[in-house]
Amino acid sequence: MIPITRLSIGEEEARAAADVVRSGWLMNGPQTAEFERLVAEYVGAEHAVAVSSCTTALHLGLVAAGVQPGDEVICPSFSFIATANAIRYVGATPVFVDVDPGTFNIDPELIEPAITERTTAILPVSQIGLPADIPAIMKIAARHGLTVVEDAAPSFGATVHGQRLGTLSDITCFSFDARKILTTGEGGMVTTDDGGVADRIRLLRAHAASVSTADRDRAGRVILETYPEVGFNYKITDIQAAIGVVQMGRVDEIVAERRRLGRRYDLLLDRVDGVVAPLVPEGFEHVYQSYNVRLETDRTQEQVMTDMLDLGVATRRIFAIHTQPAFRRPEQPDLPVTLEAADRTILLPLFVGLTNDEQDQVVDALGKCL
Ligand SMILES: Cc1ncc(COP(=O)(O)O)c(C=O)c1O
C-alpha cells in the first residue's frame, strides 16, 4: 500500500525527544525557544511563537488581530474545517468566498465585494503547499483597514517572488502535524513582524499568566503570578519542539525533495488523459504537502478514490466547509468553483521517501482508474 504520507522522521528526532525526557523539563522551555528562533530565522520573521497546533495558532492569531464576537472574517470554504472553526472560536462569522479555478486558493477579486462594515480580518489559506496571492490580499486589506491572518498550515517553506511565507501577511500560522512539510506530531507556529502581536500570543498561549512558569522557576525567590485576563493552554511541549529543531536542520533537503517529486508528477501525468496537474502561477513556489489533481472524467471522485485504494494507493480530498453540517446554512453562499473543486479534485501521495517506483505506481493506478 502506498500511504498518503509516510513520516520522514528517524533516530535523530528520537534521540532529541529522549534527551528532553531525561532533562527533567518537558514543557515549553529551551527547546521551544530554539525551535522558535530557527523558524523565525528561516522565514525571515521578527518573531515566531510556538503553539500546540495550527488550529490554536489561528485562534490566537484572530484574538491578537482584535477580531470580536459578531465580526465577519473572509475565508475560503475549500479548506480544512479548522480554518472556519478558529473563526467561530472568537465568536465571529466566516464569510466564505470562492476560489480561483486554476490555483484553488481564495480568489482575491472576490474578496472586496464580500467586505461589509462588520469585516475585521481576512483569513486566506495557502492550500496544500501553494501560497495564496498574499501580496494582492494585503493590498485589499490595507485599503479597508483589515488584518490578514494567513492559514499556511500545509505550506511551510513555500515562497512568493522568492520570499518565504511567514512575513507576507500580518500573522502567519503553520502546522507541524503528521501530514505536514515538517512534523512534531502535533504542533503549530505563529510568525509575525509585529512585536505586540507576538507578545500577546505568548501571553495567551500560557493562561495569560503575568510570569511564565520557567521564569518563576529560575527566579530563586517567590513570585506570585497574576491572571489579568482569560487565557488558554495552547503551549507546545519541549519534546515536540526538540523534534522540530531536528526537522529544521533538514528543512532545505525536505522542501527540495518535495519540489522534485512535484515536478516529476507533472511530467508523468502529462501522459495520462483525464487528469489536470496543479497550476503554479509565475513567481509562486509550491512545496507540495500533497499533489492535488483535477479529474476530467465521468467517474465520481469517490469511485476513483475507491478504485485507487483497491489498487494499493491511498488518496484524500479537500472538501467545501460550507457543505459540512457544522457550517451548513439555509441560505448557502454561491461558490460554484469551490463545489466543483471539492467534487473533482483528489490528493495523491507525496512525501519524502516516496520512491520513483511508487510514484510510477500511483500514476499507473490513476491511469487505470480513469
Ligand atoms: C489548511 C489547514 N488549516 C489548518 C489545519 C489545522 O492544523 P492542525 O492540525 O495543526 O491544527 C490543517 C491541518 O490539516 C490544514 O490543512
PDB file of N, CA, C and O in Angstrom, residues 44-101:
ATOM      1  N   GLY A  44      12.315  34.465   7.950  1.00  0.00           N
ATOM      2  CA  GLY A  44      12.702  35.884   7.901  1.00  0.00           C
ATOM      3  C   GLY A  44      11.767  36.777   8.705  1.00  0.00           C
ATOM      4  O   GLY A  44      11.643  37.968   8.416  1.00  0.00           O
ATOM      5  N   ALA A  45      11.117  36.197   9.735  1.00  0.00           N
ATOM      6  CA  ALA A  45      10.189  36.992  10.559  1.00  0.00           C
ATOM      7  C   ALA A  45      10.889  37.495  11.819  1.00  0.00           C
ATOM      8  O   ALA A  45      11.822  36.871  12.305  1.00  0.00           O
ATOM      9  N   GLU A  46      10.410  38.598  12.338  1.00  0.00           N
ATOM     10  CA  GLU A  46      10.954  39.127  13.597  1.00  0.00           C
ATOM     11  C   GLU A  46      10.625  38.186  14.763  1.00  0.00           C
ATOM     12  O   GLU A  46      11.416  38.058  15.687  1.00  0.00           O
ATOM     13  N   HIS A  47       9.448  37.564  14.700  1.00  0.00           N
ATOM     14  CA  HIS A  47       9.001  36.755  15.843  1.00  0.00           C
ATOM     15  C   HIS A  47       8.359  35.453  15.374  1.00  0.00           C
ATOM     16  O   HIS A  47       7.657  35.443  14.361  1.00  0.00           O
ATOM     17  N   ALA A  48       8.602  34.397  16.143  1.00  0.00           N
ATOM     18  CA  ALA A  48       7.892  33.128  15.940  1.00  0.00           C
ATOM     19  C   ALA A  48       7.462  32.647  17.320  1.00  0.00           C
ATOM     20  O   ALA A  48       8.265  32.664  18.261  1.00  0.00           O
ATOM     21  N   VAL A  49       6.212  32.252  17.439  1.00  0.00           N
ATOM     22  CA  VAL A  49       5.693  31.766  18.726  1.00  0.00           C
ATOM     23  C   VAL A  49       5.105  30.374  18.496  1.00  0.00           C
ATOM     24  O   VAL A  49       4.176  30.209  17.696  1.00  0.00           O
ATOM     25  N   ALA A  50       5.665  29.391  19.186  1.00  0.00           N
ATOM     26  CA  ALA A  50       5.211  28.003  19.010  1.00  0.00           C
ATOM     27  C   ALA A  50       3.972  27.752  19.865  1.00  0.00           C
ATOM     28  O   ALA A  50       3.901  28.198  21.017  1.00  0.00           O
ATOM     29  N   VAL A  51       3.030  27.030  19.285  1.00  0.00           N
ATOM     30  CA  VAL A  51       1.796  26.663  19.996  1.00  0.00           C
ATOM     31  C   VAL A  51       1.489  25.191  19.715  1.00  0.00           C
ATOM     32  O   VAL A  51       2.241  24.518  19.006  1.00  0.00           O
ATOM     33  N   SER A  52       0.360  24.730  20.263  1.00  0.00           N
ATOM     34  CA  SER A  52       0.084  23.292  20.229  1.00  0.00           C
ATOM     35  C   SER A  52      -0.381  22.779  18.870  1.00  0.00           C
ATOM     36  O   SER A  52      -0.327  21.578  18.615  1.00  0.00           O
ATOM     37  N   SER A  53      -0.864  23.658  17.990  1.00  0.00           N
ATOM     38  CA  SER A  53      -1.336  23.230  16.664  1.00  0.00           C
ATOM     39  C   SER A  53      -1.549  24.474  15.803  1.00  0.00           C
ATOM     40  O   SER A  53      -1.494  25.609  16.307  1.00  0.00           O
ATOM     41  N   CYS A  54      -1.831  24.249  14.535  1.00  0.00           N
ATOM     42  CA  CYS A  54      -2.164  25.400  13.684  1.00  0.00           C
ATOM     43  C   CYS A  54      -3.554  25.924  14.039  1.00  0.00           C
ATOM     44  O   CYS A  54      -3.819  27.120  13.928  1.00  0.00           O
ATOM     45  N   THR A  55      -4.426  25.025  14.493  1.00  0.00           N
ATOM     46  CA  THR A  55      -5.776  25.470  14.877  1.00  0.00           C
ATOM     47  C   THR A  55      -5.681  26.477  16.023  1.00  0.00           C
ATOM     48  O   THR A  55      -6.333  27.530  15.995  1.00  0.00           O
ATOM     49  N   THR A  56      -4.845  26.169  17.020  1.00  0.00           N
ATOM     50  CA  THR A  56      -4.716  27.098  18.152  1.00  0.00           C
ATOM     51  C   THR A  56      -3.934  28.349  17.726  1.00  0.00           C
ATOM     52  O   THR A  56      -4.187  29.445  18.227  1.00  0.00           O
ATOM     53  N   ALA A  57      -3.023  28.185  16.753  1.00  0.00           N
ATOM     54  CA  ALA A  57      -2.310  29.353  16.204  1.00  0.00           C
ATOM     55  C   ALA A  57      -3.319  30.305  15.552  1.00  0.00           C
ATOM     56  O   ALA A  57      -3.280  31.525  15.771  1.00  0.00           O
ATOM     57  N   LEU A  58      -4.241  29.744  14.772  1.00  0.00           N
ATOM     58  CA  LEU A  58      -5.250  30.579  14.102  1.00  0.00           C
ATOM     59  C   LEU A  58      -6.155  31.261  15.125  1.00  0.00           C
ATOM     60  O   LEU A  58      -6.486  32.450  14.994  1.00  0.00           O
ATOM     61  N   HIS A  59      -6.545  30.489  16.156  1.00  0.00           N
ATOM     62  CA  HIS A  59      -7.404  31.070  17.196  1.00  0.00           C
ATOM     63  C   HIS A  59      -6.711  32.279  17.834  1.00  0.00           C
ATOM     64  O   HIS A  59      -7.271  33.381  17.885  1.00  0.00           O
ATOM     65  N   LEU A  60      -5.459  32.072  18.279  1.00  0.00           N
ATOM     66  CA  LEU A  60      -4.759  33.180  18.941  1.00  0.00           C
ATOM     67  C   LEU A  60      -4.434  34.299  17.950  1.00  0.00           C
ATOM     68  O   LEU A  60      -4.425  35.479  18.321  1.00  0.00           O
ATOM     69  N   GLY A  61      -4.174  33.942  16.699  1.00  0.00           N
ATOM     70  CA  GLY A  61      -3.924  34.967  15.667  1.00  0.00           C
ATOM     71  C   GLY A  61      -5.128  35.883  15.519  1.00  0.00           C
ATOM     72  O   GLY A  61      -4.998  37.114  15.443  1.00  0.00           O
ATOM     73  N   LEU A  62      -6.320  35.287  15.514  1.00  0.00           N
ATOM     74  CA  LEU A  62      -7.542  36.094  15.367  1.00  0.00           C
ATOM     75  C   LEU A  62      -7.784  36.948  16.616  1.00  0.00           C
ATOM     76  O   LEU A  62      -8.194  38.108  16.516  1.00  0.00           O
ATOM     77  N   VAL A  63      -7.503  36.377  17.802  1.00  0.00           N
ATOM     78  CA  VAL A  63      -7.647  37.163  19.038  1.00  0.00           C
ATOM     79  C   VAL A  63      -6.681  38.345  18.991  1.00  0.00           C
ATOM     80  O   VAL A  63      -7.059  39.498  19.249  1.00  0.00           O
ATOM     81  N   ALA A  64      -5.419  38.055  18.619  1.00  0.00           N
ATOM     82  CA  ALA A  64      -4.406  39.120  18.581  1.00  0.00           C
ATOM     83  C   ALA A  64      -4.733  40.167  17.517  1.00  0.00           C
ATOM     84  O   ALA A  64      -4.353  41.340  17.651  1.00  0.00           O
ATOM     85  N   ALA A  65      -5.446  39.751  16.463  1.00  0.00           N
ATOM     86  CA  ALA A  65      -5.850  40.704  15.417  1.00  0.00           C
ATOM     87  C   ALA A  65      -7.029  41.565  15.882  1.00  0.00           C
ATOM     88  O   ALA A  65      -7.446  42.478  15.178  1.00  0.00           O
ATOM     89  N   GLY A  66      -7.562  41.243  17.055  1.00  0.00           N
ATOM     90  CA  GLY A  66      -8.651  42.053  17.612  1.00  0.00           C
ATOM     91  C   GLY A  66     -10.025  41.668  17.090  1.00  0.00           C
ATOM     92  O   GLY A  66     -10.983  42.442  17.219  1.00  0.00           O
ATOM     93  N   VAL A  67     -10.150  40.487  16.507  1.00  0.00           N
ATOM     94  CA  VAL A  67     -11.461  40.056  15.994  1.00  0.00           C
ATOM     95  C   VAL A  67     -12.383  39.777  17.186  1.00  0.00           C
ATOM     96  O   VAL A  67     -11.997  39.085  18.129  1.00  0.00           O
ATOM     97  N   GLN A  68     -13.575  40.342  17.119  1.00  0.00           N
ATOM     98  CA  GLN A  68     -14.526  40.301  18.250  1.00  0.00           C
ATOM     99  C   GLN A  68     -15.754  39.469  17.886  1.00  0.00           C
ATOM    100  O   GLN A  68     -16.053  39.309  16.705  1.00  0.00           O
ATOM    101  N   PRO A  69     -16.494  39.010  18.906  1.00  0.00           N
ATOM    102  CA  PRO A  69     -17.776  38.348  18.617  1.00  0.00           C
ATOM    103  C   PRO A  69     -18.660  39.261  17.756  1.00  0.00           C
ATOM    104  O   PRO A  69     -18.724  40.468  17.999  1.00  0.00           O
ATOM    105  N   GLY A  70     -19.284  38.667  16.738  1.00  0.00           N
ATOM    106  CA  GLY A  70     -20.159  39.447  15.853  1.00  0.00           C
ATOM    107  C   GLY A  70     -19.441  39.962  14.601  1.00  0.00           C
ATOM    108  O   GLY A  70     -20.082  40.400  13.651  1.00  0.00           O
ATOM    109  N   ASP A  71     -18.115  39.928  14.602  1.00  0.00           N
ATOM    110  CA  ASP A  71     -17.366  40.365  13.414  1.00  0.00           C
ATOM    111  C   ASP A  71     -17.496  39.338  12.290  1.00  0.00           C
ATOM    112  O   ASP A  71     -17.890  38.188  12.525  1.00  0.00           O
ATOM    113  N   GLU A  72     -17.117  39.758  11.092  1.00  0.00           N
ATOM    114  CA  GLU A  72     -17.048  38.828   9.954  1.00  0.00           C
ATOM    115  C   GLU A  72     -15.588  38.665   9.528  1.00  0.00           C
ATOM    116  O   GLU A  72     -14.828  39.640   9.527  1.00  0.00           O
ATOM    117  N   VAL A  73     -15.229  37.442   9.182  1.00  0.00           N
ATOM    118  CA  VAL A  73     -13.877  37.149   8.703  1.00  0.00           C
ATOM    119  C   VAL A  73     -14.012  36.436   7.358  1.00  0.00           C
ATOM    120  O   VAL A  73     -14.736  35.428   7.251  1.00  0.00           O
ATOM    121  N   ILE A  74     -13.349  36.964   6.345  1.00  0.00           N
ATOM    122  CA  ILE A  74     -13.451  36.396   4.994  1.00  0.00           C
ATOM    123  C   ILE A  74     -12.441  35.266   4.832  1.00  0.00           C
ATOM    124  O   ILE A  74     -11.251  35.428   5.162  1.00  0.00           O
ATOM    125  N   CYS A  75     -12.907  34.117   4.342  1.00  0.00           N
ATOM    126  CA  CYS A  75     -12.016  32.965   4.170  1.00  0.00           C
ATOM    127  C   CYS A  75     -12.554  32.091   3.035  1.00  0.00           C
ATOM    128  O   CYS A  75     -13.696  32.237   2.624  1.00  0.00           O
ATOM    129  N   PRO A  76     -11.739  31.168   2.541  1.00  0.00           N
ATOM    130  CA  PRO A  76     -12.257  30.225   1.555  1.00  0.00           C
ATOM    131  C   PRO A  76     -13.005  29.088   2.254  1.00  0.00           C
ATOM    132  O   PRO A  76     -12.746  28.802   3.427  1.00  0.00           O
ATOM    133  N   SER A  77     -13.890  28.433   1.509  1.00  0.00           N
ATOM    134  CA  SER A  77     -14.574  27.247   2.034  1.00  0.00           C
ATOM    135  C   SER A  77     -13.804  25.988   1.650  1.00  0.00           C
ATOM    136  O   SER A  77     -13.907  24.968   2.335  1.00  0.00           O
ATOM    137  N   PHE A  78     -13.006  26.077   0.582  1.00  0.00           N
ATOM    138  CA  PHE A  78     -12.245  24.917   0.096  1.00  0.00           C
ATOM    139  C   PHE A  78     -11.004  24.774   0.975  1.00  0.00           C
ATOM    140  O   PHE A  78      -9.911  25.247   0.647  1.00  0.00           O
ATOM    141  N   SER A  79     -11.182  24.167   2.150  1.00  0.00           N
ATOM    142  CA  SER A  79     -10.088  24.093   3.123  1.00  0.00           C
ATOM    143  C   SER A  79     -10.412  23.017   4.144  1.00  0.00           C
ATOM    144  O   SER A  79     -11.412  22.323   4.045  1.00  0.00           O
ATOM    145  N   PHE A  80      -9.534  22.915   5.134  1.00  0.00           N
ATOM    146  CA  PHE A  80      -9.796  22.011   6.250  1.00  0.00           C
ATOM    147  C   PHE A  80     -10.699  22.738   7.253  1.00  0.00           C
ATOM    148  O   PHE A  80     -10.628  23.964   7.396  1.00  0.00           O
ATOM    149  N   ILE A  81     -11.479  21.966   7.983  1.00  0.00           N
ATOM    150  CA  ILE A  81     -12.508  22.517   8.875  1.00  0.00           C
ATOM    151  C   ILE A  81     -11.929  23.510   9.907  1.00  0.00           C
ATOM    152  O   ILE A  81     -12.599  24.454  10.339  1.00  0.00           O
ATOM    153  N   ALA A  82     -10.635  23.304  10.283  1.00  0.00           N
ATOM    154  CA  ALA A  82     -10.012  24.143  11.316  1.00  0.00           C
ATOM    155  C   ALA A  82      -9.995  25.617  10.917  1.00  0.00           C
ATOM    156  O   ALA A  82     -10.064  26.500  11.787  1.00  0.00           O
ATOM    157  N   THR A  83      -9.908  25.894   9.613  1.00  0.00           N
ATOM    158  CA  THR A  83      -9.886  27.284   9.131  1.00  0.00           C
ATOM    159  C   THR A  83     -11.112  28.032   9.655  1.00  0.00           C
ATOM    160  O   THR A  83     -11.004  29.138  10.202  1.00  0.00           O
ATOM    161  N   ALA A  84     -12.282  27.427   9.471  1.00  0.00           N
ATOM    162  CA  ALA A  84     -13.524  28.099   9.861  1.00  0.00           C
ATOM    163  C   ALA A  84     -13.807  27.932  11.356  1.00  0.00           C
ATOM    164  O   ALA A  84     -14.369  28.830  11.993  1.00  0.00           O
ATOM    165  N   ASN A  85     -13.400  26.787  11.924  1.00  0.00           N
ATOM    166  CA  ASN A  85     -13.608  26.593  13.371  1.00  0.00           C
ATOM    167  C   ASN A  85     -12.932  27.709  14.160  1.00  0.00           C
ATOM    168  O   ASN A  85     -13.497  28.234  15.121  1.00  0.00           O
ATOM    169  N   ALA A  86     -11.709  28.076  13.758  1.00  0.00           N
ATOM    170  CA  ALA A  86     -10.966  29.104  14.505  1.00  0.00           C
ATOM    171  C   ALA A  86     -11.730  30.428  14.510  1.00  0.00           C
ATOM    172  O   ALA A  86     -11.724  31.160  15.507  1.00  0.00           O
ATOM    173  N   ILE A  87     -12.412  30.713  13.408  1.00  0.00           N
ATOM    174  CA  ILE A  87     -13.200  31.959  13.327  1.00  0.00           C
ATOM    175  C   ILE A  87     -14.371  31.884  14.312  1.00  0.00           C
ATOM    176  O   ILE A  87     -14.681  32.845  15.023  1.00  0.00           O
ATOM    177  N   ARG A  88     -14.981  30.704  14.389  1.00  0.00           N
ATOM    178  CA  ARG A  88     -16.087  30.513  15.345  1.00  0.00           C
ATOM    179  C   ARG A  88     -15.609  30.627  16.788  1.00  0.00           C
ATOM    180  O   ARG A  88     -16.345  31.093  17.656  1.00  0.00           O
ATOM    181  N   TYR A  89     -14.379  30.150  17.052  1.00  0.00           N
ATOM    182  CA  TYR A  89     -13.882  30.190  18.440  1.00  0.00           C
ATOM    183  C   TYR A  89     -13.891  31.623  18.999  1.00  0.00           C
ATOM    184  O   TYR A  89     -14.020  31.811  20.199  1.00  0.00           O
ATOM    185  N   VAL A  90     -13.684  32.626  18.124  1.00  0.00           N
ATOM    186  CA  VAL A  90     -13.678  34.012  18.626  1.00  0.00           C
ATOM    187  C   VAL A  90     -15.069  34.644  18.509  1.00  0.00           C
ATOM    188  O   VAL A  90     -15.220  35.850  18.717  1.00  0.00           O
ATOM    189  N   GLY A  91     -16.055  33.828  18.155  1.00  0.00           N
ATOM    190  CA  GLY A  91     -17.436  34.333  18.091  1.00  0.00           C
ATOM    191  C   GLY A  91     -17.736  35.094  16.817  1.00  0.00           C
ATOM    192  O   GLY A  91     -18.772  35.761  16.711  1.00  0.00           O
ATOM    193  N   ALA A  92     -16.825  35.002  15.827  1.00  0.00           N
ATOM    194  CA  ALA A  92     -17.046  35.713  14.562  1.00  0.00           C
ATOM    195  C   ALA A  92     -17.695  34.774  13.547  1.00  0.00           C
ATOM    196  O   ALA A  92     -17.820  33.571  13.782  1.00  0.00           O
ATOM    197  N   THR A  93     -18.104  35.343  12.419  1.00  0.00           N
ATOM    198  CA  THR A  93     -18.771  34.556  11.374  1.00  0.00           C
ATOM    199  C   THR A  93     -17.838  34.416  10.172  1.00  0.00           C
ATOM    200  O   THR A  93     -17.343  35.422   9.657  1.00  0.00           O
ATOM    201  N   PRO A  94     -17.602  33.181   9.727  1.00  0.00           N
ATOM    202  CA  PRO A  94     -16.819  33.030   8.497  1.00  0.00           C
ATOM    203  C   PRO A  94     -17.667  33.427   7.286  1.00  0.00           C
ATOM    204  O   PRO A  94     -18.803  32.980   7.160  1.00  0.00           O
ATOM    205  N   VAL A  95     -17.135  34.284   6.459  1.00  0.00           N
ATOM    206  CA  VAL A  95     -17.814  34.667   5.212  1.00  0.00           C
ATOM    207  C   VAL A  95     -17.029  34.002   4.092  1.00  0.00           C
ATOM    208  O   VAL A  95     -15.890  34.384   3.803  1.00  0.00           O
ATOM    209  N   PHE A  96     -17.646  32.972   3.500  1.00  0.00           N
ATOM    210  CA  PHE A  96     -16.913  32.152   2.528  1.00  0.00           C
ATOM    211  C   PHE A  96     -16.911  32.806   1.156  1.00  0.00           C
ATOM    212  O   PHE A  96     -17.951  33.246   0.651  1.00  0.00           O
ATOM    213  N   VAL A  97     -15.705  32.829   0.578  1.00  0.00           N
ATOM    214  CA  VAL A  97     -15.507  33.430  -0.741  1.00  0.00           C
ATOM    215  C   VAL A  97     -14.956  32.336  -1.651  1.00  0.00           C
ATOM    216  O   VAL A  97     -14.228  31.452  -1.190  1.00  0.00           O
ATOM    217  N   ASP A  98     -15.300  32.403  -2.939  1.00  0.00           N
ATOM    218  CA  ASP A  98     -14.916  31.330  -3.855  1.00  0.00           C
ATOM    219  C   ASP A  98     -13.400  31.341  -4.141  1.00  0.00           C
ATOM    220  O   ASP A  98     -12.712  32.335  -3.891  1.00  0.00           O
ATOM    221  N   VAL A  99     -12.942  30.208  -4.682  1.00  0.00           N
ATOM    222  CA  VAL A  99     -11.515  30.077  -5.005  1.00  0.00           C
ATOM    223  C   VAL A  99     -11.280  30.272  -6.491  1.00  0.00           C
ATOM    224  O   VAL A  99     -12.216  30.218  -7.306  1.00  0.00           O
ATOM    225  N   ASP A 100     -10.023  30.487  -6.832  1.00  0.00           N
ATOM    226  CA  ASP A 100      -9.613  30.640  -8.223  1.00  0.00           C
ATOM    227  C   ASP A 100      -9.649  29.251  -8.888  1.00  0.00           C
ATOM    228  O   ASP A 100      -9.168  28.282  -8.295  1.00  0.00           O
ATOM    229  N   PRO A 101     -10.186  29.132 -10.101  1.00  0.00           N
ATOM    230  CA  PRO A 101     -10.306  27.801 -10.719  1.00  0.00           C
ATOM    231  C   PRO A 101      -8.966  27.183 -11.108  1.00  0.00           C
ATOM    232  O   PRO A 101      -8.896  25.972 -11.344  1.00  0.00           O
TER     233      PRO A 101
END
